[in-house]
PDB file of C-alpha atoms and ligand atoms in Angstrom:
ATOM      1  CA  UNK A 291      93.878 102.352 100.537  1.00 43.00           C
ATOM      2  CA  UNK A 292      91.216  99.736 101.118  1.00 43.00           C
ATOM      3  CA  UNK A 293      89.931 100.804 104.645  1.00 53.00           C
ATOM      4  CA  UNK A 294      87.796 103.655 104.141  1.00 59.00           C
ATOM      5  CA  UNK A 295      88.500 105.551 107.665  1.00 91.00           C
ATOM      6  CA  UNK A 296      89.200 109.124 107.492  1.00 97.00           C
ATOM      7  CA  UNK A 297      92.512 110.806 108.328  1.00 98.00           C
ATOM      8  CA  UNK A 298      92.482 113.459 110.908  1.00 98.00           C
ATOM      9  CA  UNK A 299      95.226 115.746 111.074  1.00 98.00           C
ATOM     10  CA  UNK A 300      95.634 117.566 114.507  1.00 98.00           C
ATOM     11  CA  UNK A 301      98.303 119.969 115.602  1.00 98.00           C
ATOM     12  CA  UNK A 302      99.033 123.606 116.621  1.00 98.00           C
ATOM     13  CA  UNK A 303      97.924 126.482 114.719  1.00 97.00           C
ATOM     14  CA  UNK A 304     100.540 126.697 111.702  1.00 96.00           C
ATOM     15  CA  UNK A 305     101.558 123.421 111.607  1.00 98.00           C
ATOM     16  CA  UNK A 306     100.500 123.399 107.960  1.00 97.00           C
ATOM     17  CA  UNK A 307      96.934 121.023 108.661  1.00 98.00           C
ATOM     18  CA  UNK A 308      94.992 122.572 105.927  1.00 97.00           C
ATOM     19  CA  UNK A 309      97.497 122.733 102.987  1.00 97.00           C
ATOM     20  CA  UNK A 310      98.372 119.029 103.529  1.00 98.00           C
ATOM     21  CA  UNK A 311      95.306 117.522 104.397  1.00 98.00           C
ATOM     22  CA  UNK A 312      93.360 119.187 101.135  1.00 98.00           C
ATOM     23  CA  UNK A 313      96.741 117.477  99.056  1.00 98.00           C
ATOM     24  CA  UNK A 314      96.560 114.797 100.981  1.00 98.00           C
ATOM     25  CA  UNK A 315      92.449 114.216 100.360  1.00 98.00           C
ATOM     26  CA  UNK A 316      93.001 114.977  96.390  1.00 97.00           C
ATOM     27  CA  UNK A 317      95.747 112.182  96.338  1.00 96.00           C
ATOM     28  CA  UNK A 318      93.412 109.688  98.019  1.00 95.00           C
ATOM     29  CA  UNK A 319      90.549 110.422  96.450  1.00 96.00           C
ATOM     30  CA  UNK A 320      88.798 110.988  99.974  1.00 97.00           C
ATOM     31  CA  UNK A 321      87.082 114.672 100.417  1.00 98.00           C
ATOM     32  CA  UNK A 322      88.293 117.714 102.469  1.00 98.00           C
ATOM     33  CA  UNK A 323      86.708 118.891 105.703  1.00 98.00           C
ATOM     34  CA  UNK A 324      88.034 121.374 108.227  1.00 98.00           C
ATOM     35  CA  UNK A 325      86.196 121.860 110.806  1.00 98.00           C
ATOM     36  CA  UNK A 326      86.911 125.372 111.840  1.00 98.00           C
ATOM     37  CA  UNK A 327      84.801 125.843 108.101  1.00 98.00           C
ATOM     38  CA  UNK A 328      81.981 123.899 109.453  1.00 98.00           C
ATOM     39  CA  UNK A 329      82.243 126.181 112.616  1.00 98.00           C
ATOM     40  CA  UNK A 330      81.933 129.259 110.459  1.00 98.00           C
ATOM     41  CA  UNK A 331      79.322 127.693 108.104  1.00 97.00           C
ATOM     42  CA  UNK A 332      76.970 126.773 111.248  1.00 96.00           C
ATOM     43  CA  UNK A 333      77.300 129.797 112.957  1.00 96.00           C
ATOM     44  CA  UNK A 334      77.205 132.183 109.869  1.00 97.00           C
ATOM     45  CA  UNK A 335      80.341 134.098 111.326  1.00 96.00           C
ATOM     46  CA  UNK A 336      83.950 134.266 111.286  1.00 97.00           C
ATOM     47  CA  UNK A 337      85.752 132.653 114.211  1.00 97.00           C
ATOM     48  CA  UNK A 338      87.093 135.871 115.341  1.00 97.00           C
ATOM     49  CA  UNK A 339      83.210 137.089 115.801  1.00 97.00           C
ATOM     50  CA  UNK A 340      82.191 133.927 117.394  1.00 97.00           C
ATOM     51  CA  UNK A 341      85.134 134.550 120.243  1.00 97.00           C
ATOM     52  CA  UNK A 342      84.140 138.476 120.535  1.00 96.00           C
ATOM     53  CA  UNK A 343      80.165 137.663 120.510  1.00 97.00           C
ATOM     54  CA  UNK A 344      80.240 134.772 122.510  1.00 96.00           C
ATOM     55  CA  UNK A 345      83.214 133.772 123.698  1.00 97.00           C
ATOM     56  CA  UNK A 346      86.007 130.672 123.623  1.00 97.00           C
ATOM     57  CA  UNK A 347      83.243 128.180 125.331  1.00 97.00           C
ATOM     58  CA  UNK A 348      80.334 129.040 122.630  1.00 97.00           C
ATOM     59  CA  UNK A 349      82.898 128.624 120.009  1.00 98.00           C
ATOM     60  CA  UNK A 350      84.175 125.120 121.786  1.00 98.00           C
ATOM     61  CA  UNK A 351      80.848 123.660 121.730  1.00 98.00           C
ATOM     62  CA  UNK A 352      80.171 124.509 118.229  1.00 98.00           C
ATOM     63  CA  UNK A 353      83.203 122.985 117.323  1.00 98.00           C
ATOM     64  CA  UNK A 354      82.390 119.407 119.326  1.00 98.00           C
ATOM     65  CA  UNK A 355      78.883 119.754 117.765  1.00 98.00           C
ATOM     66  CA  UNK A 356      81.214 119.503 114.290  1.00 98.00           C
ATOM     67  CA  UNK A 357      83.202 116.833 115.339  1.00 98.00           C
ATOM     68  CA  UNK A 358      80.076 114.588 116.653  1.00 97.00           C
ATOM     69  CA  UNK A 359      78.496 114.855 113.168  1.00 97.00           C
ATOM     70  CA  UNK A 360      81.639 114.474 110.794  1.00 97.00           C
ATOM     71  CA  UNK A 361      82.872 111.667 112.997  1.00 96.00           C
ATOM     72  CA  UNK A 362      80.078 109.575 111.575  1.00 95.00           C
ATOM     73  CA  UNK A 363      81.370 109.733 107.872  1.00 96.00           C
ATOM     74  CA  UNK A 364      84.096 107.888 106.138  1.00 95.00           C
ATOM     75  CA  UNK A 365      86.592 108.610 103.566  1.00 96.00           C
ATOM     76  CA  UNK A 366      87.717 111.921 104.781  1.00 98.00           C
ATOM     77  CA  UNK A 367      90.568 113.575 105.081  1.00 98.00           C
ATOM     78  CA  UNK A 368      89.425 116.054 108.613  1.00 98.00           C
ATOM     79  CA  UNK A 369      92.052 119.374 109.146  1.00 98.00           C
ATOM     80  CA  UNK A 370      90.999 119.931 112.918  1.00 98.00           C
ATOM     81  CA  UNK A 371      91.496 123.164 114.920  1.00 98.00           C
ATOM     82  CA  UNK A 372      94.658 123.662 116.508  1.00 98.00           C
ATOM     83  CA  UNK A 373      92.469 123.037 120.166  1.00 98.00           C
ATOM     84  CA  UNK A 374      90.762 119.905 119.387  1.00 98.00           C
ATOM     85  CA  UNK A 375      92.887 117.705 121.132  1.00 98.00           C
ATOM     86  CA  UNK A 376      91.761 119.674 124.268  1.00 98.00           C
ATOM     87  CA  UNK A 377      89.097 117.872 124.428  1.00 98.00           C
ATOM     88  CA  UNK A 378      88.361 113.714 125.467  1.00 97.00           C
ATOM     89  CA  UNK A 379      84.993 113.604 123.470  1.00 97.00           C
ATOM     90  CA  UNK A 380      86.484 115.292 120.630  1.00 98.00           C
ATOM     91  CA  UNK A 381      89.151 112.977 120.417  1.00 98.00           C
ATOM     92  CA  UNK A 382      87.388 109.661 120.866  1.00 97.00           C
ATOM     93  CA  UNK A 383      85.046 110.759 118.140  1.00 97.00           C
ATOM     94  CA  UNK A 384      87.430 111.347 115.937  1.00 97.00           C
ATOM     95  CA  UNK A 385      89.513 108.105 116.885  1.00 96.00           C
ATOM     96  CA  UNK A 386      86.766 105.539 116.503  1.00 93.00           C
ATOM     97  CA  UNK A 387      86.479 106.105 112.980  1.00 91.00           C
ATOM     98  CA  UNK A 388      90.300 107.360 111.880  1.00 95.00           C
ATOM     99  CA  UNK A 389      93.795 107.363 112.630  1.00 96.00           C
ATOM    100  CA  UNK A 390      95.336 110.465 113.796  1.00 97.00           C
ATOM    101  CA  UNK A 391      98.023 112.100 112.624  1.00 98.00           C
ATOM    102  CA  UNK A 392      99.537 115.457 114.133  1.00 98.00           C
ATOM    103  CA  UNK A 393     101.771 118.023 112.977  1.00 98.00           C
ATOM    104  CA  UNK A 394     104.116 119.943 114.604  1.00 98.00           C
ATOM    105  CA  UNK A 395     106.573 122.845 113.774  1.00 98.00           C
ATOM    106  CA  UNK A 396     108.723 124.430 115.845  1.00 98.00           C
ATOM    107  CA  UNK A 397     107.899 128.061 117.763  1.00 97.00           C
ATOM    108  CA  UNK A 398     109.893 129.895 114.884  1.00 97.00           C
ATOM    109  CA  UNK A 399     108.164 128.411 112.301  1.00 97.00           C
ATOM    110  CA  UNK A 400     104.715 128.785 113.866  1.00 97.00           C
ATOM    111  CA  UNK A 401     105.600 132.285 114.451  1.00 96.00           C
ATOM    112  CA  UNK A 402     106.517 133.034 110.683  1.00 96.00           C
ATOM    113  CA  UNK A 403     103.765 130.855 109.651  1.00 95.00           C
ATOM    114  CA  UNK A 404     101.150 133.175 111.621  1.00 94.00           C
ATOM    115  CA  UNK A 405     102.657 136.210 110.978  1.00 92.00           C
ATOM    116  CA  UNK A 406     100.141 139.131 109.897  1.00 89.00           C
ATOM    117  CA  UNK A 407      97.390 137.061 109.917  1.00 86.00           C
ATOM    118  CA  UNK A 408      94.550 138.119 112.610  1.00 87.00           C
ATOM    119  CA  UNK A 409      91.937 135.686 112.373  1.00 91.00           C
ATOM    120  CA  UNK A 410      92.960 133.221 114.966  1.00 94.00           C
ATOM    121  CA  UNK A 411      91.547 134.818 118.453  1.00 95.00           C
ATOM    122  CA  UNK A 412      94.160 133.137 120.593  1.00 96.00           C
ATOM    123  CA  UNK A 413      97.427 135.113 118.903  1.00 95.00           C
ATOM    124  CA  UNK A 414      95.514 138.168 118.190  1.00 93.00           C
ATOM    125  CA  UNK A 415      97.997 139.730 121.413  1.00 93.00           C
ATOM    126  CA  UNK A 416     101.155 141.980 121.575  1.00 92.00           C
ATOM    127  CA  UNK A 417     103.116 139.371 123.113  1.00 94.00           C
ATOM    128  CA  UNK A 418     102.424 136.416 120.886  1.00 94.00           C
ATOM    129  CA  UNK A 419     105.468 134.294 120.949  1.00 95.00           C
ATOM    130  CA  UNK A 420     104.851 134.416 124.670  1.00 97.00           C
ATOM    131  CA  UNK A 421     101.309 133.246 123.633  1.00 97.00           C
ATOM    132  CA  UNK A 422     102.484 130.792 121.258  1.00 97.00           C
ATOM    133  CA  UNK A 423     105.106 128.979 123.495  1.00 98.00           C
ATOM    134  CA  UNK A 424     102.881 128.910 126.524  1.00 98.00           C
ATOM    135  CA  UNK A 425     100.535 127.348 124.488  1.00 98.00           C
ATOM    136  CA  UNK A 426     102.849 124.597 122.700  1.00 98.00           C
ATOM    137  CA  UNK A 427     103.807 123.649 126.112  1.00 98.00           C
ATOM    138  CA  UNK A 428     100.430 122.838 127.959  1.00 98.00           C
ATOM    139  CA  UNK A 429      98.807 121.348 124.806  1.00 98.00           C
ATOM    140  CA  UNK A 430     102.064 118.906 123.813  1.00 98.00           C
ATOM    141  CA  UNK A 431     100.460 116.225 126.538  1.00 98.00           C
ATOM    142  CA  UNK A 432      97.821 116.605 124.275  1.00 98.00           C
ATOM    143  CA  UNK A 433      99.129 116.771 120.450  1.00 98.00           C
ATOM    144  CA  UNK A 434     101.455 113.481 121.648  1.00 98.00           C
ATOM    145  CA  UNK A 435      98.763 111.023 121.776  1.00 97.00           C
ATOM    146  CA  UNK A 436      98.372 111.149 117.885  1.00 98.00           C
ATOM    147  CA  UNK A 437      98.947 107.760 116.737  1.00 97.00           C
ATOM    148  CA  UNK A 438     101.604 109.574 113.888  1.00 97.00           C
ATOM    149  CA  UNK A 439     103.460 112.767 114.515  1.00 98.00           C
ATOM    150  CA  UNK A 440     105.385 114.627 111.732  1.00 98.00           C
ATOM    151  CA  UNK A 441     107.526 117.713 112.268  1.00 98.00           C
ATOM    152  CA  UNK A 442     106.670 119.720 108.912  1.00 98.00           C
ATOM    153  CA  UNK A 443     109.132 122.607 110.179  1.00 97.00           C
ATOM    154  CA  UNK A 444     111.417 121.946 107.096  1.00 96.00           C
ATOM    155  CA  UNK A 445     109.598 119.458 105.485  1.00 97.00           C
ATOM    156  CA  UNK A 446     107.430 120.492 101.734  1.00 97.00           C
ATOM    157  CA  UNK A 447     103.933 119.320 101.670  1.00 97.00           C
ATOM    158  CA  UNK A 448     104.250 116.454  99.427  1.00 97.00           C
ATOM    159  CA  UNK A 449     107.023 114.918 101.767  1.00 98.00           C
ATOM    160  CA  UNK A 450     104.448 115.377 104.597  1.00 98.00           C
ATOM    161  CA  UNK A 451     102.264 113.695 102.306  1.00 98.00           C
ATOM    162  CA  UNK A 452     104.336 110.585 102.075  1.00 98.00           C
ATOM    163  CA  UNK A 453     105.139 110.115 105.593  1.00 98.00           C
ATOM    164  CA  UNK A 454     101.265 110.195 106.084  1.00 98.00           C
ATOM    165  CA  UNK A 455     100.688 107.828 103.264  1.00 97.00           C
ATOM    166  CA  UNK A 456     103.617 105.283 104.168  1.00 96.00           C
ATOM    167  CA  UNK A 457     102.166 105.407 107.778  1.00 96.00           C
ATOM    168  CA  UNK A 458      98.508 104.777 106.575  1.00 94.00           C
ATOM    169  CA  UNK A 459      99.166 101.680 104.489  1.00 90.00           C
ATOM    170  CA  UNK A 460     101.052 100.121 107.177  1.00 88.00           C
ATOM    171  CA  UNK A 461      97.759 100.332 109.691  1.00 81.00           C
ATOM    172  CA  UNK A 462      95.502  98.920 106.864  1.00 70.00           C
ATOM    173  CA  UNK A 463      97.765  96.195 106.121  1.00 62.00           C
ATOM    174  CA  UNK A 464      97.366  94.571 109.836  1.00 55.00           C
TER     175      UNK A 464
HETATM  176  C1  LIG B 248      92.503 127.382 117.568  1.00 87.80           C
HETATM  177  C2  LIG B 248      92.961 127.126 116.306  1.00 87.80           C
HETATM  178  C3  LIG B 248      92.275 127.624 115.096  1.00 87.80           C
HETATM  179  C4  LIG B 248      90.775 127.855 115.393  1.00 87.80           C
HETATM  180  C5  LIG B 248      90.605 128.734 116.581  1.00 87.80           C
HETATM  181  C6  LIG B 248      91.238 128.144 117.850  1.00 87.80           C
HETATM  182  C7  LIG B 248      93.259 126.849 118.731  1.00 87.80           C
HETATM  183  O1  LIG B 248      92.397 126.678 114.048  1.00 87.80           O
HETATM  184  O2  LIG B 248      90.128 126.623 115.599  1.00 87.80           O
HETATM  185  O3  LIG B 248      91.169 129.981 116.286  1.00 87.80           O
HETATM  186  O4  LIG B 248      92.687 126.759 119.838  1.00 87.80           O
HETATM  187  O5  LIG B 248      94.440 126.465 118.540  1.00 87.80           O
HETATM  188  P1  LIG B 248      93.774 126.418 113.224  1.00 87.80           P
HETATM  189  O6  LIG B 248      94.607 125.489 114.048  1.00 87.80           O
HETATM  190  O7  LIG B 248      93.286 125.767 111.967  1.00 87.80           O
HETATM  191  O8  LIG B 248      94.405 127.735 112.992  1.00 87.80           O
END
C-alpha cells in the first residue's frame, strides 16, 4: 500500500479485532496498537480495576485521551475497544487519518467467543446474552458507519485479512 493511513478496526467485543488486526499489521508491515493496552499502560491497571475504582466515565476518557494521541500517527494498524464508536470525537479522530473497518459476529458467536473470560466489565453479569444482545442492538447505529464491515462469524482470520486488504487497495487507488 502506498498511502500510509492506519487501519482501524472497530466492532463489538469478540468480533475477533485483535487477532486480525496484529495479522493484519505483520502483513503490511504497519505496527500494532490496541488501545484498550494503551488504556491499561496509562493507567497502570487492568480495565476491570479502572471500571471498579473509577468507573465507566474515568475509563471513557482515558480511552479518548488514547485515541487523540494515536490518531496523530501513521502506518498503524489500531484494534479499538468494542465502545469506541460511542463516541463522535473518537470517531472523527480516528477517521481523519484512516479508513475504518468493523467487524461483526453474530450473538452466538460473541457469546462463545467471550465465554469464561472476565475481564471485560460490561459482560461480567449473570444474564449476559441479555447483556450482549441489548448491547449489539443500541450500538449497530453506531458499528454501521464503518466505511467496511465484515462478518468474521465463520470466516478464518486470513480470509478477514483479505477482505480488508482487497478493500484497502481499492481506496488508495482513487
Ligand atoms: C468495551 C470493550 C472492551 C474494553 C472495555 C469496554 C466495550 O474492548 O474496551 O471492556 O464497551 O465494548 P474489546 O472490544 O477489545 O473487548
Amino acid at each position: 500500500m502506498e498511502v500510509n493511513n492506519n487501519i482501524v478496526l472497530t466492532g463489538f467485543m469478540g468480533t475477533g479485532k485483535s487477532s486480525v488486526g496484529r495479522r493484519l499489521a505483520s502483513r503490511l508491515g504497519y505496527r500494532f496498537v490496541d488501545t484498550d493496552t494503551l488504556i491499561v499502560d496509562k493507567a497502570g491497571l487492568p480495565i476491570k480495576e479502572i471500571f471498579e475504582q473509577s468507573g465507566e466515565p474515568r475509563f471513557r476518557e482515558l480511552e479518548r485521551e488514547a485515541i487523540g494521541n494515536i490518531s496523530r500517527e501513521s502506518g498503524l494498524v489500531i484494534a479499538t475497544g468494542g465502545g469506541v464508536v460511542l463516541d463522535d470525537i473518537n470517531m472523527s479522530n480516528l477517521r481523519n487519518n484512516g479508513v475504518i473497518v468493523c467487524l461483526t459476529a453474530t450473538p452466538e458467536i460473541i457469546m462463545e467467543r467471550t465465554e469464561g473470560r472476565t475481564d471485560r466489565p460490561l459482560l461480567n453479569t449473570s444474564e449476559r446474552e441479555q447483556r450482549v444482545r441489548e448491547l449489539l442492538e443500541f450500538r449497530r447505529q453506531f458499528y454501521e458507519k464503518a466505511d467496511l464491515t465484515v462478518d468474521t462469524s465463520s470466516m478464518r482470520v486470513d480470509e478477514v485479512i483479505k477482505v480488508i486488504l482487497d478493500f484497502v487497495k481499492t481506496r488508495t487507488r482513487r
